[in-house]
């Protein structure tokens, strides 16, 4: 994230702290403001971390902020940070741990990114497609349209009885 964006989010958090601060609660303003600034910066990082949104549920946000720290903590304690143990410690589902671990561990790829030595092809060029190419779809459509037109012409040349037989088959 850009440093200026982070500073700006911290400033928004500071403004929120100014609005919500209650001196009668016996809390120092700098501690209260630091909490709000940090919250806004972390929220910004969460929303701009990837093109695909990462932390959309409470459990995902918990994992986004704590998964890496919890893994390190388990390793310091002498445990292998497996999925079940992490899920138990963070009070989330194992499936969510696996999903967030994959999201945080892999970088995004652009389909327009050049690949190969010649850099002429992109990742999109080598991905398999389950659809016919557009030119083949167009040719197929034109062929079917032509066939229907010729069939209609042929039907008009038939006698009424033959036409009924053909239509009812």
Coordinates of C-alpha atoms in Angstrom, one line a residue:
X1 CA 0.0 0.0 0.0
X2 CA 1.1 3.5 -0.7
X3 CA 2.5 5.3 2.4
X4 CA 0.3 8.4 1.7
X5 CA -2.8 6.2 1.7
X6 CA -1.8 4.7 5.0
X7 CA -1.2 8.1 6.5
X8 CA -4.6 9.3 5.2
X9 CA -6.4 6.3 6.7
X10 CA -4.6 7.0 10.0
X11 CA -5.8 10.6 9.8
X12 CA -9.4 9.4 9.2
X13 CA -9.0 7.2 12.3
X14 CA -7.7 10.2 14.3
X15 CA -10.8 12.2 13.2
X16 CA -13.0 9.4 14.3
X17 CA -11.2 9.4 17.7
X18 CA -11.8 13.1 18.1
X19 CA -15.5 12.7 17.4
X20 CA -16.0 9.8 19.8
X21 CA -13.6 10.7 22.6
X22 CA -15.2 11.0 26.0
X23 CA -12.8 12.6 28.6
X24 CA -15.0 11.3 31.5
X25 CA -14.0 7.7 30.7
X26 CA -10.5 8.3 32.2
X27 CA -8.7 7.2 29.1
X28 CA -5.8 9.2 27.7
X29 CA -6.5 10.7 24.3
X30 CA -3.3 9.5 22.7
X31 CA -4.0 5.9 23.5
X32 CA -7.6 6.2 22.3
X33 CA -6.5 8.0 19.1
X34 CA -3.8 5.4 18.4
X35 CA -6.3 2.6 18.7
X36 CA -8.7 4.3 16.2
X37 CA -5.8 5.1 13.8
X38 CA -4.5 1.6 13.9
X39 CA -8.0 0.2 13.3
X40 CA -8.5 2.3 10.2
X41 CA -5.1 1.5 8.8
X42 CA -5.7 -2.2 9.3
X43 CA -9.1 -2.0 7.8
X44 CA -7.6 -0.3 4.7
X45 CA -4.9 -2.9 4.4
X46 CA -7.6 -5.6 4.6
X47 CA -9.7 -4.1 1.9
X48 CA -6.8 -3.3 -0.5
X49 CA -4.6 -6.4 0.2
X50 CA -5.7 -8.2 -2.9
X51 CA -7.9 -7.7 -5.9
X52 CA -10.2 -10.4 -4.6
X53 CA -11.5 -9.4 -1.2
X54 CA -9.8 -11.3 1.6
X55 CA -11.6 -10.6 4.9
X56 CA -15.3 -10.4 4.3
X57 CA -16.5 -12.3 7.4
X58 CA -15.5 -12.0 11.0
X59 CA -13.7 -15.3 11.0
X60 CA -11.8 -14.3 7.8
X61 CA -10.8 -11.0 9.4
X62 CA -9.6 -12.8 12.5
X63 CA -7.5 -15.1 10.4
X64 CA -6.1 -12.3 8.3
X65 CA -4.9 -10.5 11.3
X66 CA -3.8 -13.4 13.5
X67 CA -2.9 -16.5 11.3
X68 CA 0.7 -15.6 10.8
X69 CA 1.3 -14.6 14.4
X70 CA -0.4 -17.8 15.7
X71 CA 1.7 -20.0 13.4
X72 CA 4.9 -18.3 14.8
X73 CA 3.6 -18.7 18.3
X74 CA 3.0 -22.4 17.9
X75 CA 6.4 -22.9 16.4
X76 CA 8.0 -21.1 19.4
X77 CA 6.1 -23.4 21.7
X78 CA 7.5 -26.4 19.9
X79 CA 4.3 -27.4 18.0
X80 CA 3.9 -28.0 14.3
X81 CA 1.3 -25.4 13.2
X82 CA -1.2 -27.8 11.6
X83 CA -4.6 -26.8 10.4
X84 CA -6.6 -28.4 13.2
X85 CA -4.5 -26.8 15.9
X86 CA -4.7 -23.4 14.3
X87 CA -8.4 -23.6 13.9
X88 CA -8.8 -24.6 17.6
X89 CA -6.6 -21.8 18.8
X90 CA -8.3 -19.1 16.7
X91 CA -11.8 -20.6 17.2
X92 CA -12.6 -20.9 13.5
X93 CA -13.3 -23.7 11.1
X94 CA -10.4 -25.8 9.6
X95 CA -11.7 -25.0 6.1
X96 CA -11.4 -21.3 6.8
X97 CA -7.8 -21.7 8.0
X98 CA -6.9 -23.7 4.8
X99 CA -8.5 -21.1 2.6
X100 CA -6.9 -18.1 4.2
X101 CA -3.5 -19.8 4.3
X102 CA -3.8 -20.3 0.6
X103 CA -4.9 -16.8 0.0
X104 CA -2.1 -15.2 2.0
X105 CA 0.5 -17.6 0.7
X106 CA -0.1 -17.2 -3.0
X107 CA 0.5 -14.1 -5.1
X108 CA -2.1 -13.0 -7.7
X109 CA -1.3 -13.4 -11.3
X110 CA -2.5 -11.3 -14.2
X111 CA -3.9 -13.2 -17.1
X112 CA -2.4 -10.5 -19.4
X113 CA 1.1 -11.2 -18.0
X114 CA 3.6 -12.1 -20.7
X115 CA 5.1 -15.6 -20.4
X116 CA 7.8 -17.6 -22.1
X117 CA 11.1 -16.5 -23.5
X118 CA 9.7 -14.5 -26.3
X119 CA 7.2 -12.7 -24.1
X120 CA 4.7 -12.8 -27.0
X121 CA 2.1 -15.0 -25.3
X122 CA 0.1 -14.3 -22.2
X123 CA -1.2 -16.6 -19.5
X124 CA -4.7 -16.2 -21.0
X125 CA -3.4 -17.7 -24.3
X126 CA -2.5 -21.0 -22.7
X127 CA -5.6 -21.5 -20.5
X128 CA -8.0 -24.1 -21.8
X129 CA -11.3 -22.8 -22.9
X130 CA -14.5 -24.9 -22.6
X131 CA -16.3 -22.7 -25.2
X132 CA -16.0 -22.7 -28.9
X133 CA -14.0 -19.8 -30.4
X134 CA -16.2 -16.9 -31.4
X135 CA -15.5 -17.4 -35.1
X136 CA -16.6 -21.0 -34.9
X137 CA -19.8 -20.0 -33.0
X138 CA -20.5 -17.4 -35.7
X139 CA -20.0 -19.9 -38.5
X140 CA -22.2 -22.5 -36.8
X141 CA -24.9 -19.9 -36.3
X142 CA -24.8 -18.8 -39.9
X143 CA -24.9 -22.4 -41.1
X144 CA -28.0 -23.1 -39.0
X145 CA -29.7 -20.0 -40.2
X146 CA -29.0 -20.9 -43.9
X147 CA -30.2 -24.4 -43.3
X148 CA -33.5 -23.2 -41.8
X149 CA -34.0 -20.8 -44.7
X150 CA -33.4 -23.5 -47.3
X151 CA -35.6 -25.9 -45.4
X152 CA -38.4 -23.4 -45.3
X153 CA -38.0 -22.9 -49.1
X154 CA -38.1 -26.7 -49.6
X155 CA -41.3 -27.1 -47.5
X156 CA -43.1 -24.5 -49.6
X157 CA -42.4 -26.6 -52.7
X158 CA -44.1 -29.7 -51.1
X159 CA -47.8 -30.6 -51.5
X160 CA -49.9 -30.1 -48.4
X161 CA -50.1 -33.8 -47.5
X162 CA -46.2 -34.2 -47.7
X163 CA -45.7 -31.0 -45.7
X164 CA -48.0 -32.3 -42.9
X165 CA -46.1 -35.6 -42.9
X166 CA -42.7 -33.8 -42.7
X167 CA -43.9 -31.4 -39.9
X168 CA -45.4 -34.2 -37.8
X169 CA -42.2 -36.3 -37.8

